[in-house]
Amino acid sequence: YVIGNNLMLQLNKILQLDIKLNSIVGFDKQCQYLVKEYKYISYAVILDLKGEVLFSSDPLFKTELKYSPIELEQFNQKKYQTNYKLINNQEYYEVSLAIFYPQNRLIGVVCIGYPVQLVDNKVQSMIFYSSIIGLFFLGLAFLQLYFSLSKYIIKPLSKFSSIIKDMSFKKIFSKNVSIISNDEIGDLAEAFNMMISQIKDYNDNLE
């Protein structure tokens, strides 16, 4: 769209000199320069409202491109369109921009063609790289989740397990769970420490 718009701006500068579109001479060179400058563009053409190619980057497209006046009239409602074209068994995506001059009157259309294979390859590459980036950030999210679980759940529960084993097998009631947290794990640690203290007092009284 941007490339076609640049070509249209060059045309507008000429049209502002009160030169009619079909009276312009030598604009094929601008179309050729555009295709040469941007390697991924296959063709650039400019049409009048009869569907005839006035200027083209390649004489082949002057004869092979076909447009009906009915197709071109649609540009009165839509300033630009994207279409599929089959030319000499070659597939293209075509971006077309309407030329309005003067007083917003439709006088022609700028068409820029891109090979379907090239566009599809670029789309597939974008999807592939987007998938890689998505998987990378997904992996980071899983790592963050793992470390969070390890810090706030797995390690505290391991401490509980270790102290319970000491109470059960070694009769050690002097250890407390040192967890500083404002969530359910912190509440559980506080209640567990109170229970250990009560068991220790009860055990001391028995002795």
Coordinates of N, CA and C in Angstrom, one line a residue:
Y1 N 0.8 -1.2 0.0 CA 0.0 0.0 0.0 C 0.9 1.3 0.0
V2 N 1.9 1.3 0.8 CA 2.8 2.5 1.0 C 3.5 2.7 -0.4
I3 N 4.0 1.6 -1.0 CA 4.8 1.7 -2.2 C 3.9 2.3 -3.3
G4 N 2.7 1.7 -3.4 CA 1.7 2.2 -4.4 C 1.3 3.6 -4.2
N5 N 1.2 4.0 -2.9 CA 0.9 5.4 -2.6 C 2.0 6.4 -3.1
N6 N 3.3 5.9 -2.9 CA 4.4 6.8 -3.4 C 4.3 7.0 -4.9
L7 N 3.9 6.0 -5.6 CA 3.8 6.1 -7.1 C 2.6 7.0 -7.4
M8 N 1.6 6.9 -6.7 CA 0.4 7.8 -6.9 C 0.7 9.3 -6.6
L9 N 1.6 9.5 -5.6 CA 1.9 10.9 -5.2 C 2.7 11.5 -6.4
Q10 N 3.6 10.7 -7.0 CA 4.4 11.2 -8.2 C 3.4 11.6 -9.3
L11 N 2.4 10.8 -9.5 CA 1.4 11.1 -10.5 C 0.6 12.4 -10.2
N12 N 0.3 12.5 -9.0 CA -0.5 13.7 -8.5 C 0.3 15.0 -8.8
K13 N 1.6 14.9 -8.6 CA 2.4 16.1 -8.9 C 2.3 16.5 -10.4
I14 N 2.3 15.5 -11.3 CA 2.1 15.8 -12.7 C 0.7 16.3 -13.0
L15 N -0.3 15.6 -12.4 CA -1.7 16.0 -12.7 C -2.0 17.4 -12.2
Q16 N -1.3 17.9 -11.2 CA -1.5 19.3 -10.7 C -1.0 20.3 -11.7
L17 N -0.3 19.9 -12.7 CA 0.2 20.8 -13.8 C -0.9 20.8 -14.9
D18 N -2.1 20.3 -14.6 CA -3.2 20.3 -15.6 C -2.9 19.4 -16.8
I19 N -2.1 18.3 -16.6 CA -1.9 17.3 -17.6 C -2.8 16.1 -17.4
K20 N -3.5 15.7 -18.4 CA -4.4 14.6 -18.2 C -3.7 13.3 -18.1
L21 N -4.3 12.4 -17.4 CA -3.6 11.1 -17.1 C -3.2 10.4 -18.4
N22 N -4.1 10.3 -19.4 CA -3.7 9.6 -20.6 C -2.8 10.5 -21.6
S23 N -2.5 11.7 -21.1 CA -1.6 12.5 -21.9 C -0.1 12.5 -21.4
I24 N 0.0 11.9 -20.2 CA 1.4 11.8 -19.6 C 2.3 10.9 -20.4
V25 N 3.5 11.3 -20.6 CA 4.4 10.5 -21.4 C 5.6 10.1 -20.6
G26 N 6.1 8.9 -20.7 CA 7.3 8.4 -20.1 C 7.2 7.9 -18.7
F27 N 5.9 7.8 -18.2 CA 5.8 7.4 -16.8 C 6.1 5.9 -16.6
D28 N 6.3 5.1 -17.7 CA 6.7 3.7 -17.6 C 8.1 3.6 -16.8
K29 N 8.9 4.6 -16.9 CA 10.2 4.6 -16.3 C 10.1 4.6 -14.7
Q30 N 9.1 5.4 -14.2 CA 8.9 5.4 -12.8 C 8.4 4.0 -12.3
C31 N 7.5 3.4 -13.1 CA 7.1 2.0 -12.8 C 8.2 1.0 -12.8
Q32 N 9.1 1.1 -13.8 CA 10.3 0.3 -13.9 C 11.2 0.5 -12.7
Y33 N 11.4 1.7 -12.3 CA 12.3 2.1 -11.2 C 11.8 1.5 -9.9
L34 N 10.4 1.5 -9.8 CA 9.8 1.0 -8.5 C 10.1 -0.5 -8.4
V35 N 9.9 -1.3 -9.5 CA 10.2 -2.7 -9.5 C 11.6 -3.0 -9.3
K36 N 12.5 -2.2 -9.9 CA 14.0 -2.4 -9.7 C 14.4 -2.1 -8.3
E37 N 13.8 -1.1 -7.7 CA 14.1 -0.6 -6.3 C 13.7 -1.7 -5.3
Y38 N 12.5 -2.2 -5.5 CA 11.9 -3.2 -4.5 C 11.9 -4.5 -5.2
K39 N 12.8 -5.4 -4.9 CA 13.0 -6.7 -5.5 C 11.8 -7.6 -5.4
Y40 N 11.0 -7.4 -4.4 CA 9.9 -8.4 -4.1 C 8.6 -8.0 -4.9
I41 N 8.7 -6.9 -5.7 CA 7.6 -6.4 -6.5 C 7.7 -7.0 -7.9
S42 N 6.7 -7.6 -8.4 CA 6.8 -8.2 -9.8 C 6.4 -7.2 -10.9
Y43 N 5.4 -6.3 -10.6 CA 5.0 -5.4 -11.6 C 4.3 -4.2 -11.0
A44 N 4.3 -3.1 -11.7 CA 3.6 -1.9 -11.3 C 3.0 -1.3 -12.6
V45 N 1.7 -1.1 -12.6 CA 0.9 -0.6 -13.7 C 0.0 0.5 -13.3
I46 N -0.4 1.3 -14.3 CA -1.4 2.3 -14.1 C -2.4 2.2 -15.2
L47 N -3.7 2.2 -14.7 CA -4.8 2.0 -15.6 C -5.7 3.2 -15.8
D48 N -6.4 3.3 -16.9 CA -7.4 4.3 -17.0 C -8.8 3.6 -16.7
L49 N -9.8 4.4 -16.7 CA -11.2 3.8 -16.3 C -11.7 2.9 -17.3
K50 N -11.1 2.7 -18.5 CA -11.6 1.7 -19.5 C -10.9 0.4 -19.2
G51 N -10.0 0.3 -18.3 CA -9.3 -0.9 -18.0 C -8.0 -1.1 -18.8
E52 N -7.6 -0.1 -19.6 CA -6.4 -0.2 -20.4 C -5.2 0.2 -19.6
V53 N -4.1 -0.5 -19.8 CA -2.9 -0.2 -19.1 C -2.2 1.0 -19.8
L54 N -2.1 2.1 -19.1 CA -1.4 3.3 -19.7 C 0.1 3.2 -19.5
F55 N 0.5 2.8 -18.3 CA 2.0 2.7 -18.0 C 2.2 1.4 -17.3
S56 N 3.4 0.8 -17.6 CA 3.7 -0.5 -17.0 C 5.2 -0.7 -16.8
S57 N 5.6 -1.4 -15.8 CA 7.0 -1.7 -15.6 C 7.6 -2.7 -16.6
D58 N 6.6 -3.5 -17.2 CA 7.0 -4.5 -18.2 C 6.0 -4.6 -19.3
P59 N 6.4 -4.5 -20.5 CA 5.4 -4.6 -21.7 C 4.5 -5.8 -21.6
L60 N 5.0 -6.9 -21.0 CA 4.2 -8.1 -20.9 C 2.9 -7.9 -20.2
F61 N 3.0 -7.1 -19.1 CA 1.8 -6.9 -18.3 C 0.9 -5.9 -19.0
K62 N 1.4 -5.1 -19.9 CA 0.5 -4.2 -20.7 C -0.5 -5.0 -21.5
T63 N -0.1 -6.1 -22.0 CA -1.0 -6.9 -22.8 C -1.7 -8.0 -22.1
E64 N -1.1 -8.5 -21.0 CA -1.7 -9.6 -20.3 C -2.7 -9.3 -19.2
L65 N -2.5 -8.1 -18.6 CA -3.4 -7.7 -17.5 C -4.8 -7.2 -18.1
K66 N -5.8 -7.8 -17.6 CA -7.2 -7.5 -18.0 C -8.0 -7.0 -16.9
Y67 N -8.7 -5.8 -17.1 CA -9.6 -5.2 -16.1 C -10.8 -4.7 -16.8
S68 N -11.9 -5.0 -16.2 CA -13.2 -4.5 -16.8 C -13.5 -3.1 -16.1
P69 N -14.2 -2.3 -16.9 CA -14.7 -1.0 -16.3 C -15.5 -1.2 -15.1
I70 N -16.3 -2.3 -15.0 CA -17.1 -2.5 -13.8 C -16.2 -2.8 -12.6
E71 N -15.1 -3.5 -12.8 CA -14.2 -3.7 -11.7 C -13.6 -2.4 -11.2
L72 N -13.3 -1.5 -12.1 CA -12.7 -0.3 -11.8 C -13.6 0.7 -11.1
E73 N -14.9 0.6 -11.5 CA -15.9 1.5 -10.9 C -16.1 1.2 -9.4
Q74 N -15.7 0.0 -8.9 CA -15.8 -0.3 -7.5 C -14.9 0.6 -6.7
F75 N -13.9 1.2 -7.3 CA -13.0 2.0 -6.5 C -13.6 3.4 -6.1
N76 N -14.8 3.7 -6.6 CA -15.5 4.8 -6.1 C -16.0 4.6 -4.7
Q77 N -16.2 3.3 -4.3 CA -16.6 3.0 -3.0 C -15.4 2.6 -2.1
K78 N -14.4 2.0 -2.7 CA -13.2 1.5 -1.9 C -12.0 2.1 -2.6
K79 N -11.2 2.8 -1.8 CA -10.0 3.5 -2.3 C -8.9 2.6 -2.6
Y80 N -8.9 1.4 -2.0 CA -7.8 0.4 -2.3 C -8.4 -1.0 -2.1
Q81 N -7.9 -1.9 -2.9 CA -8.3 -3.3 -2.9 C -7.1 -4.3 -3.0
T82 N -7.3 -5.5 -2.5 CA -6.3 -6.5 -2.7 C -7.0 -7.7 -3.4
N83 N -6.4 -8.1 -4.6 CA -7.0 -9.1 -5.4 C -5.9 -10.2 -5.8
Y84 N -6.4 -11.3 -6.2 CA -5.6 -12.4 -6.7 C -5.6 -12.4 -8.2
K85 N -4.4 -12.5 -8.9 CA -4.3 -12.5 -10.3 C -3.5 -13.7 -10.8
L86 N -3.9 -14.2 -11.9 CA -3.2 -15.3 -12.6 C -2.8 -14.8 -13.9
I87 N -1.4 -14.6 -14.1 CA -0.9 -14.1 -15.4 C 0.1 -15.0 -15.9
N88 N -0.1 -15.6 -17.1 CA 0.9 -16.5 -17.7 C 1.2 -17.6 -16.7
N89 N 0.2 -18.2 -16.1 CA 0.4 -19.3 -15.1 C 1.2 -18.9 -13.9
Q90 N 1.4 -17.6 -13.7 CA 2.0 -17.1 -12.5 C 1.0 -16.5 -11.6
E91 N 1.1 -16.8 -10.3 CA 0.1 -16.3 -9.3 C 0.7 -15.0 -8.6
Y92 N -0.2 -14.0 -8.5 CA 0.2 -12.7 -7.9 C -0.9 -12.3 -6.9
Y93 N -0.5 -11.6 -5.9 CA -1.4 -10.8 -5.1 C -1.2 -9.3 -5.5
E94 N -2.3 -8.7 -5.8 CA -2.3 -7.3 -6.4 C -2.9 -6.3 -5.4
V95 N -2.2 -5.3 -5.1 CA -2.7 -4.2 -4.3 C -3.0 -3.0 -5.2
S96 N -4.3 -2.6 -5.2 CA -4.7 -1.6 -6.2 C -5.2 -0.3 -5.4
L97 N -4.8 0.9 -5.9 CA -5.1 2.1 -5.2 C -5.8 3.0 -6.3
A98 N -6.9 3.7 -5.9 CA -7.6 4.6 -6.8 C -6.9 5.9 -6.9
I99 N -6.9 6.5 -8.1 CA -6.4 7.8 -8.3 C -7.5 8.8 -8.5
F100 N -7.6 9.7 -7.6 CA -8.7 10.7 -7.6 C -8.1 12.1 -7.9
Y101 N -8.7 12.7 -9.0 CA -8.2 14.0 -9.4 C -9.1 14.5 -10.6
P102 N -9.5 15.7 -10.7 CA -9.5 16.7 -9.6 C -10.9 16.5 -8.8
Q103 N -11.0 17.2 -7.7 CA -12.2 17.2 -6.9 C -12.7 15.8 -6.6
N104 N -11.8 14.9 -6.2 CA -12.1 13.6 -5.8 C -12.9 12.8 -6.9
R105 N -12.5 13.0 -8.1 CA -13.1 12.3 -9.2 C -12.2 11.1 -9.6
L106 N -12.7 9.9 -9.7 CA -11.9 8.7 -10.0 C -11.4 8.8 -11.5
I107 N -10.1 8.8 -11.7 CA -9.6 8.9 -13.1 C -8.7 7.7 -13.5
G108 N -8.3 6.9 -12.5 CA -7.5 5.7 -12.8 C -7.1 4.9 -11.6
V109 N -6.3 3.9 -11.8 CA -5.9 3.0 -10.7 C -4.5 2.6 -10.8
V110 N -3.8 2.6 -9.6 CA -2.4 2.1 -9.6 C -2.4 0.7 -9.0
C111 N -1.7 -0.2 -9.7 CA -1.7 -1.6 -9.3 C -0.3 -2.1 -9.1
I112 N -0.1 -2.7 -8.0 CA 1.3 -3.3 -7.6 C 1.1 -4.8 -7.4
G113 N 1.9 -5.6 -8.1 CA 1.8 -7.1 -8.0 C 2.9 -7.7 -7.2
Y114 N 2.6 -8.6 -6.4 CA 3.6 -9.4 -5.6 C 3.4 -10.9 -5.8
P115 N 4.5 -11.6 -6.0 CA 4.3 -13.1 -6.2 C 3.7 -13.8 -5.0
V116 N 2.7 -14.6 -5.3 CA 2.0 -15.3 -4.2 C 3.0 -16.1 -3.4
Q117 N 3.9 -16.8 -4.1 CA 4.8 -17.7 -3.4 C 5.7 -16.9 -2.4
L118 N 6.1 -15.7 -2.8 CA 6.9 -14.9 -1.9 C 6.1 -14.4 -0.7
V119 N 4.9 -14.0 -0.9 CA 4.1 -13.5 0.2 C 3.8 -14.6 1.1
D120 N 3.4 -15.8 0.6 CA 3.1 -16.9 1.4 C 4.3 -17.4 2.3
N121 N 5.5 -17.3 1.6 CA 6.8 -17.7 2.4 C 7.0 -16.7 3.5
K122 N 6.8 -15.4 3.3 CA 7.0 -14.5 4.3 C 6.0 -14.7 5.5
V123 N 4.8 -15.0 5.1 CA 3.7 -15.2 6.1 C 4.1 -16.4 7.0
Q124 N 4.6 -17.5 6.3 CA 5.0 -18.7 7.0 C 6.2 -18.5 7.9
S125 N 7.1 -17.6 7.4 CA 8.3 -17.3 8.2 C 7.8 -16.5 9.5
M126 N 6.9 -15.6 9.3 CA 6.4 -14.8 10.4 C 5.7 -15.7 11.4
I127 N 4.9 -16.6 10.9 CA 4.2 -17.6 11.8 C 5.2 -18.4 12.6
F128 N 6.3 -18.9 11.9 CA 7.3 -19.7 12.5 C 8.0 -19.0 13.6
Y129 N 8.5 -17.8 13.3 CA 9.2 -17.0 14.3 C 8.3 -16.6 15.4
S130 N 7.1 -16.3 15.1 CA 6.1 -15.9 16.2 C 5.9 -17.1 17.1
S131 N 5.9 -18.3 16.5 CA 5.7 -19.5 17.3 C 6.9 -19.8 18.2
I132 N 8.1 -19.5 17.6 CA 9.4 -19.7 18.4 C 9.4 -18.7 19.6
I133 N 9.0 -17.5 19.3 CA 9.0 -16.4 20.4 C 8.0 -16.8 21.4
G134 N 6.8 -17.3 20.9 CA 5.7 -17.7 21.9 C 6.2 -18.8 22.8
L135 N 6.8 -19.8 22.2 CA 7.3 -20.9 23.0 C 8.4 -20.5 24.0
F136 N 9.2 -19.5 23.6 CA 10.3 -19.0 24.5 C 9.6 -18.4 25.7
F137 N 8.7 -17.5 25.5 CA 8.0 -16.8 26.6 C 7.2 -17.8 27.4
L138 N 6.6 -18.8 26.8 CA 5.9 -19.8 27.5 C 6.8 -20.6 28.4
G139 N 8.0 -20.9 27.9 CA 9.1 -21.6 28.7 C 9.5 -20.7 29.9
L140 N 9.6 -19.4 29.7 CA 9.9 -18.5 30.8 C 8.8 -18.5 31.8
A141 N 7.6 -18.5 31.3 CA 6.5 -18.5 32.3 C 6.4 -19.8 33.1
F142 N 6.8 -20.9 32.5 CA 6.8 -22.2 33.2 C 7.9 -22.2 34.3
L143 N 9.1 -21.6 33.9 CA 10.2 -21.5 34.8 C 9.9 -20.7 36.0
Q144 N 9.2 -19.5 35.7 CA 8.8 -18.7 36.8 C 7.8 -19.4 37.7
L145 N 6.9 -20.1 37.1 CA 5.9 -20.8 37.9 C 6.6 -21.9 38.7
Y146 N 7.6 -22.6 38.1 CA 8.3 -23.6 38.9 C 9.0 -23.0 40.1
F147 N 9.7 -22.0 39.9 CA 10.5 -21.3 41.0 C 9.6 -20.8 42.0
S148 N 8.4 -20.3 41.6 CA 7.4 -19.7 42.6 C 6.9 -20.9 43.4
L149 N 6.5 -22.0 42.7 CA 6.0 -23.2 43.5 C 7.1 -23.7 44.4
S150 N 8.3 -23.8 43.9 CA 9.4 -24.3 44.7 C 9.6 -23.4 46.0
K151 N 9.6 -22.1 45.8 CA 9.8 -21.2 46.9 C 8.7 -21.1 47.9
Y152 N 7.5 -21.0 47.4 CA 6.4 -20.8 48.3 C 5.5 -22.0 48.7
I153 N 5.7 -23.1 48.0 CA 4.9 -24.3 48.4 C 5.8 -25.5 48.6
I154 N 6.7 -25.9 47.7 CA 7.5 -27.1 47.8 C 8.4 -27.1 49.0
K155 N 9.2 -26.0 49.1 CA 10.2 -25.8 50.2 C 9.5 -25.8 51.5
P156 N 8.4 -25.0 51.7 CA 7.7 -25.0 53.0 C 7.2 -26.4 53.4
L157 N 6.6 -27.1 52.4 CA 6.1 -28.4 52.7 C 7.2 -29.4 53.0
S158 N 8.4 -29.2 52.4 CA 9.6 -30.1 52.8 C 10.0 -29.8 54.2
K159 N 9.9 -28.6 54.6 CA 10.2 -28.3 56.0 C 9.2 -28.9 57.0
F160 N 8.0 -28.9 56.6 CA 6.9 -29.6 57.4 C 7.3 -31.0 57.5
S161 N 7.6 -31.6 56.4 CA 7.8 -33.1 56.3 C 9.1 -33.4 57.2
S162 N 10.1 -32.6 57.1 CA 11.3 -32.9 57.9 C 11.1 -32.8 59.4
I163 N 10.3 -31.8 59.9 CA 10.0 -31.6 61.3 C 9.1 -32.7 61.8
I164 N 8.1 -33.1 61.0 CA 7.2 -34.2 61.4 C 8.0 -35.5 61.6
K165 N 9.0 -35.8 60.7 CA 9.8 -37.0 60.8 C 10.6 -36.9 62.1
D166 N 11.2 -35.8 62.4 CA 12.0 -35.6 63.7 C 11.1 -35.8 64.9
M167 N 9.8 -35.4 64.8 CA 8.9 -35.6 65.9 C 8.5 -37.1 66.0
S168 N 8.3 -37.7 64.9 CA 7.9 -39.1 64.9 C 9.0 -40.1 65.3
F169 N 10.1 -39.9 64.8 CA 11.2 -40.9 64.9 C 12.2 -40.6 66.0
K170 N 12.5 -39.3 66.1 CA 13.6 -38.8 67.0 C 13.1 -38.2 68.3
K171 N 11.7 -38.0 68.4 CA 11.1 -37.4 69.5 C 11.7 -36.0 69.8
I172 N 12.0 -35.2 68.7 CA 12.5 -33.9 68.8 C 11.3 -32.9 68.6
F173 N 11.1 -32.1 69.7 CA 9.9 -31.2 69.7 C 10.4 -29.7 69.8
S174 N 11.7 -29.5 69.6 CA 12.2 -28.2 69.8 C 12.3 -27.4 68.5
K175 N 12.1 -28.0 67.3 CA 12.2 -27.3 66.1 C 10.8 -26.6 65.7
N176 N 11.0 -25.4 65.1 CA 9.8 -24.7 64.6 C 9.9 -24.5 63.1
V177 N 8.8 -24.3 62.5 CA 8.8 -24.0 61.0 C 9.0 -22.5 60.9
S178 N 10.1 -22.1 60.3 CA 10.4 -20.7 60.1 C 10.0 -20.2 58.8
I179 N 8.7 -20.0 58.6 CA 8.1 -19.5 57.4 C 7.4 -18.2 57.6
I180 N 7.9 -17.2 56.9 CA 7.3 -15.8 57.1 C 6.4 -15.6 55.8
S181 N 5.2 -15.7 55.9 CA 4.3 -15.6 54.8 C 2.9 -15.2 55.2
N182 N 2.2 -14.4 54.4 CA 0.9 -13.9 54.8 C -0.2 -14.7 54.1
D183 N 0.1 -15.8 53.5 CA -0.9 -16.6 52.8 C -1.2 -17.8 53.7
E184 N -1.9 -18.8 53.1 CA -2.4 -20.0 53.8 C -1.2 -20.8 54.3
I185 N -0.1 -20.8 53.6 CA 1.1 -21.6 54.1 C 1.6 -20.9 55.4
G186 N 1.6 -19.6 55.5 CA 2.0 -18.9 56.7 C 1.1 -19.2 57.8
D187 N -0.2 -19.3 57.6 CA -1.2 -19.6 58.6 C -1.0 -21.0 59.1
L188 N -0.7 -21.9 58.2 CA -0.5 -23.3 58.5 C 0.8 -23.5 59.3
A189 N 1.9 -22.7 59.0 CA 3.1 -22.8 59.8 C 2.9 -22.3 61.2
E190 N 2.1 -21.2 61.3 CA 1.9 -20.7 62.7 C 1.1 -21.7 63.5
A191 N 0.1 -22.3 62.9 CA -0.7 -23.3 63.7 C 0.1 -24.5 64.0
F192 N 1.0 -24.9 63.1 CA 1.9 -26.1 63.3 C 2.8 -25.8 64.4
N193 N 3.4 -24.6 64.5 CA 4.3 -24.3 65.6 C 3.6 -24.3 66.9
M194 N 2.4 -23.8 66.9 CA 1.6 -23.8 68.2 C 1.4 -25.2 68.6
M195 N 1.1 -26.1 67.7 CA 0.9 -27.5 68.0 C 2.1 -28.2 68.6
I196 N 3.3 -27.9 67.9 CA 4.6 -28.4 68.4 C 4.8 -27.9 69.8
S197 N 4.5 -26.6 70.1 CA 4.8 -26.1 71.4 C 3.9 -26.8 72.5
Q198 N 2.6 -27.0 72.1 CA 1.7 -27.7 73.0 C 2.1 -29.2 73.3
I199 N 2.6 -29.8 72.2 CA 3.1 -31.2 72.4 C 4.3 -31.3 73.3
K200 N 5.2 -30.3 73.1 CA 6.4 -30.2 73.9 C 6.1 -30.0 75.4
D201 N 5.1 -29.0 75.6 CA 4.7 -28.8 77.0 C 4.1 -30.0 77.6
Y202 N 3.3 -30.7 76.8 CA 2.6 -31.9 77.3 C 3.7 -33.0 77.6
N203 N 4.6 -33.1 76.7 CA 5.7 -34.1 76.9 C 6.6 -33.8 78.1
D204 N 6.9 -32.5 78.3 CA 7.7 -32.1 79.5 C 6.9 -32.4 80.8
N205 N 5.6 -32.1 80.8 CA 4.9 -32.4 82.0 C 4.8 -33.9 82.4
L206 N 4.8 -34.7 81.3 CA 4.8 -36.2 81.6 C 6.1 -36.6 82.2
E207 N 7.2 -35.9 81.8 CA 8.5 -36.3 82.4 C 8.7 -35.8 83.8

